[in-house]
Amino acid sequence: DQQVKQNSPSLSVQEGRISILNCDYTNSMFDYFLWYKKYPAEGPTFLISISSIKDKNEDGRFTVFLNKSAKHLSLHIVPSQPGDSAVYFCAARLSWGNEKLTFGTGTRLTIIP
Amino acid sequence: EAQVTQNPRYLITVTGKKLTVTCSQNMNHEYMSWYRQDPGLGLRQIYYSMNVEATDKGDVPEGYKVSRKEKRNFPLILESPSPNQTSLYFCASSPSWNTEAFFGQGTRLTVV
């Protein structure tokens, strides 16, 4: 049972426009959410996170929005740059848990120059 | 440089031949984990360790063993590898349970 879902396997966006990556989850006990970015032949690298007590967190070009009632989060990248082309994973952590991350299946973002 | 180092990066082996993938971190992190990445399934946790001599099963522990004798090292052991363990493996570490994890570069394992 996939508790964290990324329903779009791929997304193409024009350079300079906004990229919106979506993630849904089913476990209401998740209370911390993270986005990771992964280039080919490299490990995932941390991008941005959000606690369930917030609905928005911003870091430069990256903003994560959390809608707890809908069990939905999204990552906005503005403006999109060619270096943003990568696979993006959302991940969630239980409030009482260990450091275990439950990952989504990933969305491959391609920025078109 | 702060990093998580996995070895080897690539490995092809035969069914039943025991192997070990090493993982080492130089950040003095308490928490370490192993994940496997498979197409359409994302990353799934195999085992984790909250400290030295403290390990526990993740979501897909069958066929794997781990040990944590020292804080910096967390090897993944496949006693009798099978083809369904062909996958991309990542080791990760984090300073505490509520901070982001740092990942190694991955080990691509093929079992024939």
JSON list of C-alpha atoms in Angstrom, two decimals:
[
{"chain": "A", "resi": 1, "resn": "ASP", "atom": "CA", "xyz": [0.00, 0.00, 0.00]},
{"chain": "A", "resi": 2, "resn": "GLN", "atom": "CA", "xyz": [1.60, 3.22, -1.20]},
{"chain": "A", "resi": 3, "resn": "GLN", "atom": "CA", "xyz": [1.18, 5.74, 1.60]},
{"chain": "A", "resi": 4, "resn": "VAL", "atom": "CA", "xyz": [2.86, 8.55, -0.31]},
{"chain": "A", "resi": 5, "resn": "LYS", "atom": "CA", "xyz": [1.87, 9.00, -3.92]},
{"chain": "A", "resi": 6, "resn": "GLN", "atom": "CA", "xyz": [3.22, 11.06, -6.76]},
{"chain": "A", "resi": 7, "resn": "ASN", "atom": "CA", "xyz": [0.73, 10.50, -9.54]},
{"chain": "A", "resi": 8, "resn": "SER", "atom": "CA", "xyz": [2.68, 12.26, -12.27]},
{"chain": "A", "resi": 9, "resn": "PRO", "atom": "CA", "xyz": [5.70, 10.20, -13.33]},
{"chain": "A", "resi": 10, "resn": "SER", "atom": "CA", "xyz": [6.96, 13.03, -15.50]},
{"chain": "A", "resi": 11, "resn": "LEU", "atom": "CA", "xyz": [6.53, 16.74, -16.10]},
{"chain": "A", "resi": 12, "resn": "SER", "atom": "CA", "xyz": [7.97, 19.09, -18.73]},
{"chain": "A", "resi": 13, "resn": "VAL", "atom": "CA", "xyz": [8.12, 22.83, -18.15]},
{"chain": "A", "resi": 14, "resn": "GLN", "atom": "CA", "xyz": [9.50, 25.70, -20.17]},
{"chain": "A", "resi": 15, "resn": "GLU", "atom": "CA", "xyz": [12.53, 27.45, -18.71]},
{"chain": "A", "resi": 16, "resn": "GLY", "atom": "CA", "xyz": [11.49, 30.50, -16.70]},
{"chain": "A", "resi": 17, "resn": "ARG", "atom": "CA", "xyz": [7.98, 29.22, -16.01]},
{"chain": "A", "resi": 18, "resn": "ILE", "atom": "CA", "xyz": [6.65, 27.72, -12.79]},
{"chain": "A", "resi": 19, "resn": "SER", "atom": "CA", "xyz": [7.06, 24.00, -12.09]},
{"chain": "A", "resi": 20, "resn": "ILE", "atom": "CA", "xyz": [4.48, 22.45, -9.77]},
{"chain": "A", "resi": 21, "resn": "LEU", "atom": "CA", "xyz": [5.08, 18.97, -8.44]},
{"chain": "A", "resi": 22, "resn": "ASN", "atom": "CA", "xyz": [2.34, 17.26, -6.47]},
{"chain": "A", "resi": 23, "resn": "CYS", "atom": "CA", "xyz": [2.28, 14.65, -3.75]},
{"chain": "A", "resi": 24, "resn": "ASP", "atom": "CA", "xyz": [-0.59, 13.00, -1.88]},
{"chain": "A", "resi": 25, "resn": "TYR", "atom": "CA", "xyz": [-0.46, 10.93, 1.27]},
{"chain": "A", "resi": 26, "resn": "THR", "atom": "CA", "xyz": [-2.87, 8.67, 3.08]},
{"chain": "A", "resi": 27, "resn": "ASN", "atom": "CA", "xyz": [-1.49, 8.39, 6.61]},
{"chain": "A", "resi": 28, "resn": "SER", "atom": "CA", "xyz": [-2.80, 11.22, 8.76]},
{"chain": "A", "resi": 29, "resn": "MET", "atom": "CA", "xyz": [-0.06, 10.52, 11.32]},
{"chain": "A", "resi": 30, "resn": "PHE", "atom": "CA", "xyz": [2.63, 11.91, 9.04]},
{"chain": "A", "resi": 31, "resn": "ASP", "atom": "CA", "xyz": [3.67, 15.27, 10.41]},
{"chain": "A", "resi": 32, "resn": "TYR", "atom": "CA", "xyz": [6.88, 16.18, 8.61]},
{"chain": "A", "resi": 33, "resn": "PHE", "atom": "CA", "xyz": [7.34, 16.28, 4.87]},
{"chain": "A", "resi": 34, "resn": "LEU", "atom": "CA", "xyz": [10.42, 16.63, 2.73]},
{"chain": "A", "resi": 35, "resn": "TRP", "atom": "CA", "xyz": [11.32, 16.99, -0.91]},
{"chain": "A", "resi": 36, "resn": "TYR", "atom": "CA", "xyz": [14.43, 15.41, -2.34]},
{"chain": "A", "resi": 37, "resn": "LYS", "atom": "CA", "xyz": [16.00, 15.95, -5.72]},
{"chain": "A", "resi": 38, "resn": "LYS", "atom": "CA", "xyz": [17.92, 13.22, -7.51]},
{"chain": "A", "resi": 39, "resn": "TYR", "atom": "CA", "xyz": [20.24, 13.49, -10.47]},
{"chain": "A", "resi": 40, "resn": "PRO", "atom": "CA", "xyz": [21.27, 10.34, -12.41]},
{"chain": "A", "resi": 41, "resn": "ALA", "atom": "CA", "xyz": [24.08, 8.34, -10.78]},
{"chain": "A", "resi": 42, "resn": "GLU", "atom": "CA", "xyz": [23.81, 10.35, -7.56]},
{"chain": "A", "resi": 43, "resn": "GLY", "atom": "CA", "xyz": [22.03, 9.90, -4.27]},
{"chain": "A", "resi": 44, "resn": "PRO", "atom": "CA", "xyz": [18.98, 12.01, -3.39]},
{"chain": "A", "resi": 45, "resn": "THR", "atom": "CA", "xyz": [19.76, 15.42, -1.94]},
{"chain": "A", "resi": 46, "resn": "PHE", "atom": "CA", "xyz": [17.54, 17.29, 0.46]},
{"chain": "A", "resi": 47, "resn": "LEU", "atom": "CA", "xyz": [15.71, 20.26, -1.04]},
{"chain": "A", "resi": 48, "resn": "ILE", "atom": "CA", "xyz": [13.11, 21.64, 1.35]},
{"chain": "A", "resi": 49, "resn": "SER", "atom": "CA", "xyz": [10.84, 20.47, 4.15]},
{"chain": "A", "resi": 50, "resn": "ILE", "atom": "CA", "xyz": [7.70, 21.48, 5.98]},
{"chain": "A", "resi": 51, "resn": "SER", "atom": "CA", "xyz": [6.25, 20.63, 9.35]},
{"chain": "A", "resi": 52, "resn": "SER", "atom": "CA", "xyz": [2.57, 19.86, 9.67]},
{"chain": "A", "resi": 53, "resn": "ILE", "atom": "CA", "xyz": [2.07, 22.93, 11.84]},
{"chain": "A", "resi": 54, "resn": "LYS", "atom": "CA", "xyz": [2.76, 25.10, 8.80]},
{"chain": "A", "resi": 55, "resn": "ASP", "atom": "CA", "xyz": [1.07, 25.41, 5.47]},
{"chain": "A", "resi": 56, "resn": "LYS", "atom": "CA", "xyz": [3.91, 27.01, 3.55]},
{"chain": "A", "resi": 57, "resn": "ASN", "atom": "CA", "xyz": [7.68, 27.06, 3.59]},
{"chain": "A", "resi": 58, "resn": "GLU", "atom": "CA", "xyz": [9.81, 29.05, 1.19]},
{"chain": "A", "resi": 59, "resn": "ASP", "atom": "CA", "xyz": [13.50, 28.83, 0.34]},
{"chain": "A", "resi": 60, "resn": "GLY", "atom": "CA", "xyz": [14.62, 30.94, -2.59]},
{"chain": "A", "resi": 61, "resn": "ARG", "atom": "CA", "xyz": [13.00, 29.65, -5.77]},
{"chain": "A", "resi": 62, "resn": "PHE", "atom": "CA", "xyz": [11.44, 26.70, -3.94]},
{"chain": "A", "resi": 63, "resn": "THR", "atom": "CA", "xyz": [8.18, 26.79, -2.00]},
{"chain": "A", "resi": 64, "resn": "VAL", "atom": "CA", "xyz": [6.38, 23.85, -0.47]},
{"chain": "A", "resi": 65, "resn": "PHE", "atom": "CA", "xyz": [2.67, 24.06, 0.32]},
{"chain": "A", "resi": 66, "resn": "LEU", "atom": "CA", "xyz": [0.88, 21.69, 2.65]},
{"chain": "A", "resi": 67, "resn": "ASN", "atom": "CA", "xyz": [-2.89, 21.12, 2.74]},
{"chain": "A", "resi": 68, "resn": "LYS", "atom": "CA", "xyz": [-3.47, 18.81, 5.69]},
{"chain": "A", "resi": 69, "resn": "SER", "atom": "CA", "xyz": [-7.21, 18.47, 5.20]},
{"chain": "A", "resi": 70, "resn": "ALA", "atom": "CA", "xyz": [-6.62, 17.25, 1.65]},
{"chain": "A", "resi": 71, "resn": "LYS", "atom": "CA", "xyz": [-3.49, 15.29, 2.60]},
{"chain": "A", "resi": 72, "resn": "HIS", "atom": "CA", "xyz": [-1.72, 17.01, -0.24]},
{"chain": "A", "resi": 73, "resn": "LEU", "atom": "CA", "xyz": [1.54, 18.84, -0.67]},
{"chain": "A", "resi": 74, "resn": "SER", "atom": "CA", "xyz": [3.11, 20.54, -3.61]},
{"chain": "A", "resi": 75, "resn": "LEU", "atom": "CA", "xyz": [6.50, 21.91, -4.56]},
{"chain": "A", "resi": 76, "resn": "HIS", "atom": "CA", "xyz": [6.66, 25.09, -6.61]},
{"chain": "A", "resi": 77, "resn": "ILE", "atom": "CA", "xyz": [9.82, 26.08, -8.44]},
{"chain": "A", "resi": 78, "resn": "VAL", "atom": "CA", "xyz": [9.86, 29.64, -9.77]},
{"chain": "A", "resi": 79, "resn": "PRO", "atom": "CA", "xyz": [11.47, 30.40, -12.14]},
{"chain": "A", "resi": 80, "resn": "SER", "atom": "CA", "xyz": [12.41, 26.98, -13.46]},
{"chain": "A", "resi": 81, "resn": "GLN", "atom": "CA", "xyz": [15.98, 26.57, -14.66]},
{"chain": "A", "resi": 82, "resn": "PRO", "atom": "CA", "xyz": [17.64, 23.85, -16.76]},
{"chain": "A", "resi": 83, "resn": "GLY", "atom": "CA", "xyz": [19.59, 22.66, -13.71]},
{"chain": "A", "resi": 84, "resn": "ASP", "atom": "CA", "xyz": [16.27, 21.80, -12.05]},
{"chain": "A", "resi": 85, "resn": "SER", "atom": "CA", "xyz": [15.85, 18.87, -14.45]},
{"chain": "A", "resi": 86, "resn": "ALA", "atom": "CA", "xyz": [15.95, 15.84, -12.12]},
{"chain": "A", "resi": 87, "resn": "VAL", "atom": "CA", "xyz": [13.72, 13.33, -10.40]},
{"chain": "A", "resi": 88, "resn": "TYR", "atom": "CA", "xyz": [11.90, 14.76, -7.39]},
{"chain": "A", "resi": 89, "resn": "PHE", "atom": "CA", "xyz": [10.76, 12.59, -4.51]},
{"chain": "A", "resi": 90, "resn": "CYS", "atom": "CA", "xyz": [8.44, 13.66, -1.76]},
{"chain": "A", "resi": 91, "resn": "ALA", "atom": "CA", "xyz": [8.84, 11.91, 1.56]},
{"chain": "A", "resi": 92, "resn": "ALA", "atom": "CA", "xyz": [6.98, 11.83, 4.86]},
{"chain": "A", "resi": 93, "resn": "ARG", "atom": "CA", "xyz": [7.88, 11.03, 8.43]},
{"chain": "A", "resi": 94, "resn": "LEU", "atom": "CA", "xyz": [5.73, 9.88, 11.35]},
{"chain": "A", "resi": 95, "resn": "SER", "atom": "CA", "xyz": [5.51, 12.15, 14.34]},
{"chain": "A", "resi": 96, "resn": "TRP", "atom": "CA", "xyz": [6.73, 9.59, 16.83]},
{"chain": "A", "resi": 97, "resn": "GLY", "atom": "CA", "xyz": [8.88, 7.68, 14.47]},
{"chain": "A", "resi": 98, "resn": "ASN", "atom": "CA", "xyz": [12.48, 6.99, 13.86]},
{"chain": "A", "resi": 99, "resn": "GLU", "atom": "CA", "xyz": [14.19, 8.77, 11.01]},
{"chain": "A", "resi": 100, "resn": "LYS", "atom": "CA", "xyz": [12.44, 6.49, 8.53]},
{"chain": "A", "resi": 101, "resn": "LEU", "atom": "CA", "xyz": [11.22, 8.29, 5.49]},
{"chain": "A", "resi": 102, "resn": "THR", "atom": "CA", "xyz": [8.32, 6.98, 3.43]},
{"chain": "A", "resi": 103, "resn": "PHE", "atom": "CA", "xyz": [8.94, 8.02, -0.14]},
{"chain": "A", "resi": 104, "resn": "GLY", "atom": "CA", "xyz": [6.75, 8.61, -3.13]},
{"chain": "A", "resi": 105, "resn": "THR", "atom": "CA", "xyz": [7.59, 7.07, -6.48]},
{"chain": "A", "resi": 106, "resn": "GLY", "atom": "CA", "xyz": [9.12, 10.23, -7.90]},
{"chain": "A", "resi": 107, "resn": "THR", "atom": "CA", "xyz": [8.38, 12.72, -10.67]},
{"chain": "A", "resi": 108, "resn": "ARG", "atom": "CA", "xyz": [10.88, 13.32, -13.45]},
{"chain": "A", "resi": 109, "resn": "LEU", "atom": "CA", "xyz": [11.01, 17.05, -14.16]},
{"chain": "A", "resi": 110, "resn": "THR", "atom": "CA", "xyz": [12.42, 18.21, -17.48]},
{"chain": "A", "resi": 111, "resn": "ILE", "atom": "CA", "xyz": [13.03, 21.91, -18.02]},
{"chain": "A", "resi": 112, "resn": "ILE", "atom": "CA", "xyz": [12.91, 22.84, -21.68]},
{"chain": "A", "resi": 113, "resn": "PRO", "atom": "CA", "xyz": [15.35, 25.64, -22.63]},
{"chain": "B", "resi": 1, "resn": "GLU", "atom": "CA", "xyz": [33.95, 17.08, 3.28]},
{"chain": "B", "resi": 2, "resn": "ALA", "atom": "CA", "xyz": [30.82, 15.78, 4.99]},
{"chain": "B", "resi": 3, "resn": "GLN", "atom": "CA", "xyz": [29.62, 12.71, 3.17]},
{"chain": "B", "resi": 4, "resn": "VAL", "atom": "CA", "xyz": [28.12, 9.25, 3.15]},
{"chain": "B", "resi": 5, "resn": "THR", "atom": "CA", "xyz": [30.30, 6.79, 1.26]},
{"chain": "B", "resi": 6, "resn": "GLN", "atom": "CA", "xyz": [29.07, 3.50, -0.16]},
{"chain": "B", "resi": 7, "resn": "ASN", "atom": "CA", "xyz": [31.16, 0.77, -1.73]},
{"chain": "B", "resi": 8, "resn": "PRO", "atom": "CA", "xyz": [31.07, -0.68, -4.24]},
{"chain": "B", "resi": 9, "resn": "ARG", "atom": "CA", "xyz": [29.18, 1.59, -6.62]},
{"chain": "B", "resi": 10, "resn": "TYR", "atom": "CA", "xyz": [28.43, -1.26, -8.99]},
{"chain": "B", "resi": 11, "resn": "LEU", "atom": "CA", "xyz": [28.32, -4.99, -8.35]},
{"chain": "B", "resi": 12, "resn": "ILE", "atom": "CA", "xyz": [27.29, -8.00, -10.42]},
{"chain": "B", "resi": 13, "resn": "THR", "atom": "CA", "xyz": [27.09, -11.27, -8.53]},
{"chain": "B", "resi": 14, "resn": "VAL", "atom": "CA", "xyz": [25.58, -14.72, -8.77]},
{"chain": "B", "resi": 15, "resn": "THR", "atom": "CA", "xyz": [22.66, -16.16, -6.85]},
{"chain": "B", "resi": 16, "resn": "GLY", "atom": "CA", "xyz": [23.65, -17.41, -3.42]},
{"chain": "B", "resi": 17, "resn": "LYS", "atom": "CA", "xyz": [27.07, -15.78, -3.14]},
{"chain": "B", "resi": 18, "resn": "LYS", "atom": "CA", "xyz": [27.23, -13.74, 0.06]},
{"chain": "B", "resi": 19, "resn": "LEU", "atom": "CA", "xyz": [28.07, -10.09, -0.34]},
{"chain": "B", "resi": 20, "resn": "THR", "atom": "CA", "xyz": [28.45, -6.97, 1.77]},
{"chain": "B", "resi": 21, "resn": "VAL", "atom": "CA", "xyz": [27.87, -3.37, 0.75]},
{"chain": "B", "resi": 22, "resn": "THR", "atom": "CA", "xyz": [29.69, -0.98, 3.03]},
{"chain": "B", "resi": 23, "resn": "CYS", "atom": "CA", "xyz": [28.44, 2.42, 4.19]},
{"chain": "B", "resi": 24, "resn": "SER", "atom": "CA", "xyz": [30.42, 4.96, 6.14]},
{"chain": "B", "resi": 25, "resn": "GLN", "atom": "CA", "xyz": [29.58, 8.50, 7.27]},
{"chain": "B", "resi": 26, "resn": "ASN", "atom": "CA", "xyz": [31.94, 11.12, 8.66]},
{"chain": "B", "resi": 27, "resn": "MET", "atom": "CA", "xyz": [29.35, 13.43, 10.23]},
{"chain": "B", "resi": 28, "resn": "ASN", "atom": "CA", "xyz": [28.99, 11.67, 13.60]},
{"chain": "B", "resi": 29, "resn": "HIS", "atom": "CA", "xyz": [25.33, 11.02, 12.85]},
{"chain": "B", "resi": 30, "resn": "GLU", "atom": "CA", "xyz": [23.33, 8.79, 15.17]},
{"chain": "B", "resi": 31, "resn": "TYR", "atom": "CA", "xyz": [20.80, 7.55, 12.62]},
{"chain": "B", "resi": 32, "resn": "MET", "atom": "CA", "xyz": [21.62, 5.45, 9.58]},
{"chain": "B", "resi": 33, "resn": "SER", "atom": "CA", "xyz": [19.41, 3.61, 7.12]},
{"chain": "B", "resi": 34, "resn": "TRP", "atom": "CA", "xyz": [19.43, 1.49, 4.01]},
{"chain": "B", "resi": 35, "resn": "TYR", "atom": "CA", "xyz": [16.96, 1.99, 1.19]},
{"chain": "B", "resi": 36, "resn": "ARG", "atom": "CA", "xyz": [16.39, 0.30, -2.11]},
{"chain": "B", "resi": 37, "resn": "GLN", "atom": "CA", "xyz": [15.04, 2.06, -5.18]},
{"chain": "B", "resi": 38, "resn": "ASP", "atom": "CA", "xyz": [13.00, 0.16, -7.73]},
{"chain": "B", "resi": 39, "resn": "PRO", "atom": "CA", "xyz": [11.09, 1.44, -10.77]},
{"chain": "B", "resi": 40, "resn": "GLY", "atom": "CA", "xyz": [7.56, 2.47, -9.89]},
{"chain": "B", "resi": 41, "resn": "LEU", "atom": "CA", "xyz": [8.14, 1.91, -6.17]},
{"chain": "B", "resi": 42, "resn": "GLY", "atom": "CA", "xyz": [10.29, 4.84, -5.11]},
{"chain": "B", "resi": 43, "resn": "LEU", "atom": "CA", "xyz": [12.69, 4.30, -2.23]},
{"chain": "B", "resi": 44, "resn": "ARG", "atom": "CA", "xyz": [11.80, 1.74, 0.43]},
{"chain": "B", "resi": 45, "resn": "GLN", "atom": "CA", "xyz": [13.55, 1.37, 3.74]},
{"chain": "B", "resi": 46, "resn": "ILE", "atom": "CA", "xyz": [15.29, -1.95, 4.38]},
{"chain": "B", "resi": 47, "resn": "TYR", "atom": "CA", "xyz": [16.82, -1.49, 7.84]},
{"chain": "B", "resi": 48, "resn": "TYR", "atom": "CA", "xyz": [17.63, 1.40, 10.11]},
{"chain": "B", "resi": 49, "resn": "SER", "atom": "CA", "xyz": [19.82, 2.03, 13.10]},
{"chain": "B", "resi": 50, "resn": "MET", "atom": "CA", "xyz": [19.20, 4.60, 15.80]},
{"chain": "B", "resi": 51, "resn": "ASN", "atom": "CA", "xyz": [22.63, 4.17, 17.38]},
{"chain": "B", "resi": 52, "resn": "VAL", "atom": "CA", "xyz": [25.47, 1.72, 17.88]},
{"chain": "B", "resi": 53, "resn": "GLU", "atom": "CA", "xyz": [24.15, -1.81, 18.46]},
{"chain": "B", "resi": 54, "resn": "ALA", "atom": "CA", "xyz": [20.58, -0.61, 17.85]},
{"chain": "B", "resi": 55, "resn": "THR", "atom": "CA", "xyz": [19.10, -1.79, 14.55]},
{"chain": "B", "resi": 56, "resn": "ASP", "atom": "CA", "xyz": [15.57, -2.54, 13.42]},
{"chain": "B", "resi": 57, "resn": "LYS", "atom": "CA", "xyz": [13.65, -3.66, 10.37]},
{"chain": "B", "resi": 58, "resn": "GLY", "atom": "CA", "xyz": [12.23, -1.25, 7.85]},
{"chain": "B", "resi": 59, "resn": "ASP", "atom": "CA", "xyz": [9.58, -2.02, 5.26]},
{"chain": "B", "resi": 60, "resn": "VAL", "atom": "CA", "xyz": [11.45, -4.64, 3.19]},
{"chain": "B", "resi": 61, "resn": "PRO", "atom": "CA", "xyz": [13.99, -6.41, 5.43]},
{"chain": "B", "resi": 62, "resn": "GLU", "atom": "CA", "xyz": [13.65, -9.94, 4.05]},
{"chain": "B", "resi": 63, "resn": "GLY", "atom": "CA", "xyz": [16.92, -11.30, 2.71]},
{"chain": "B", "resi": 64, "resn": "TYR", "atom": "CA", "xyz": [19.08, -8.62, 4.32]},
{"chain": "B", "resi": 65, "resn": "LYS", "atom": "CA", "xyz": [21.12, -8.21, 7.47]},
{"chain": "B", "resi": 66, "resn": "VAL", "atom": "CA", "xyz": [22.85, -5.19, 8.95]},
{"chain": "B", "resi": 67, "resn": "SER", "atom": "CA", "xyz": [25.18, -4.43, 11.82]},
{"chain": "B", "resi": 68, "resn": "ARG", "atom": "CA", "xyz": [26.16, -1.26, 13.66]},
{"chain": "B", "resi": 69, "resn": "LYS", "atom": "CA", "xyz": [29.28, -1.96, 15.67]},
{"chain": "B", "resi": 70, "resn": "GLU", "atom": "CA", "xyz": [30.63, 1.55, 15.29]},
{"chain": "B", "resi": 71, "resn": "LYS", "atom": "CA", "xyz": [28.83, 4.83, 14.83]},
{"chain": "B", "resi": 72, "resn": "ARG", "atom": "CA", "xyz": [30.28, 5.63, 11.43]},
{"chain": "B", "resi": 73, "resn": "ASN", "atom": "CA", "xyz": [29.71, 2.27, 9.68]},
{"chain": "B", "resi": 74, "resn": "PHE", "atom": "CA", "xyz": [26.51, 0.50, 8.71]},
{"chain": "B", "resi": 75, "resn": "PRO", "atom": "CA", "xyz": [27.14, -2.42, 6.31]},
{"chain": "B", "resi": 76, "resn": "LEU", "atom": "CA", "xyz": [24.35, -4.16, 4.42]},
{"chain": "B", "resi": 77, "resn": "ILE", "atom": "CA", "xyz": [24.77, -7.92, 4.16]},
{"chain": "B", "resi": 78, "resn": "LEU", "atom": "CA", "xyz": [23.07, -10.23, 1.69]},
{"chain": "B", "resi": 79, "resn": "GLU", "atom": "CA", "xyz": [23.73, -13.75, 2.94]},
{"chain": "B", "resi": 80, "resn": "SER", "atom": "CA", "xyz": [22.25, -15.50, -0.10]},
{"chain": "B", "resi": 81, "resn": "PRO", "atom": "CA", "xyz": [21.40, -12.96, -2.81]},
{"chain": "B", "resi": 82, "resn": "SER", "atom": "CA", "xyz": [18.57, -13.69, -5.21]},
{"chain": "B", "resi": 83, "resn": "PRO", "atom": "CA", "xyz": [17.63, -12.00, -8.51]},
{"chain": "B", "resi": 84, "resn": "ASN", "atom": "CA", "xyz": [14.75, -10.11, -6.85]},
{"chain": "B", "resi": 85, "resn": "GLN", "atom": "CA", "xyz": [17.38, -8.21, -4.87]},
{"chain": "B", "resi": 86, "resn": "THR", "atom": "CA", "xyz": [18.67, -6.65, -8.06]},
{"chain": "B", "resi": 87, "resn": "SER", "atom": "CA", "xyz": [18.17, -2.99, -7.29]},
{"chain": "B", "resi": 88, "resn": "LEU", "atom": "CA", "xyz": [19.74, 0.39, -6.59]},
{"chain": "B", "resi": 89, "resn": "TYR", "atom": "CA", "xyz": [20.70, 0.69, -2.93]},
{"chain": "B", "resi": 90, "resn": "PHE", "atom": "CA", "xyz": [21.19, 3.86, -0.92]},
{"chain": "B", "resi": 91, "resn": "CYS", "atom": "CA", "xyz": [22.64, 4.36, 2.52]},
{"chain": "B", "resi": 92, "resn": "ALA", "atom": "CA", "xyz": [21.58, 7.45, 4.46]},
{"chain": "B", "resi": 93, "resn": "SER", "atom": "CA", "xyz": [22.45, 9.12, 7.74]},
{"chain": "B", "resi": 94, "resn": "SER", "atom": "CA", "xyz": [20.95, 11.91, 9.80]},
{"chain": "B", "resi": 95, "resn": "PRO", "atom": "CA", "xyz": [21.88, 13.63, 13.06]},
{"chain": "B", "resi": 96, "resn": "SER", "atom": "CA", "xyz": [18.52, 12.96, 14.67]},
{"chain": "B", "resi": 97, "resn": "TRP", "atom": "CA", "xyz": [15.16, 11.53, 13.75]},
{"chain": "B", "resi": 98, "resn": "ASN", "atom": "CA", "xyz": [13.58, 14.86, 12.88]},
{"chain": "B", "resi": 99, "resn": "THR", "atom": "CA", "xyz": [16.17, 16.23, 10.49]},
{"chain": "B", "resi": 100, "resn": "GLU", "atom": "CA", "xyz": [16.80, 15.58, 6.85]},
{"chain": "B", "resi": 101, "resn": "ALA", "atom": "CA", "xyz": [18.78, 12.52, 5.80]},
{"chain": "B", "resi": 102, "resn": "PHE", "atom": "CA", "xyz": [22.00, 12.63, 3.79]},
{"chain": "B", "resi": 103, "resn": "PHE", "atom": "CA", "xyz": [22.35, 9.96, 1.15]},
{"chain": "B", "resi": 104, "resn": "GLY", "atom": "CA", "xyz": [25.27, 8.13, -0.34]},
{"chain": "B", "resi": 105, "resn": "GLN", "atom": "CA", "xyz": [25.74, 7.92, -4.09]},
{"chain": "B", "resi": 106, "resn": "GLY", "atom": "CA", "xyz": [24.16, 4.51, -4.40]},
{"chain": "B", "resi": 107, "resn": "THR", "atom": "CA", "xyz": [25.18, 0.95, -5.19]},
{"chain": "B", "resi": 108, "resn": "ARG", "atom": "CA", "xyz": [23.73, -0.70, -8.25]},
{"chain": "B", "resi": 109, "resn": "LEU", "atom": "CA", "xyz": [23.50, -4.43, -7.56]},
{"chain": "B", "resi": 110, "resn": "THR", "atom": "CA", "xyz": [22.70, -7.05, -10.16]},
{"chain": "B", "resi": 111, "resn": "VAL", "atom": "CA", "xyz": [22.12, -10.65, -9.08]},
{"chain": "B", "resi": 112, "resn": "VAL", "atom": "CA", "xyz": [22.14, -13.19, -11.91]}
]
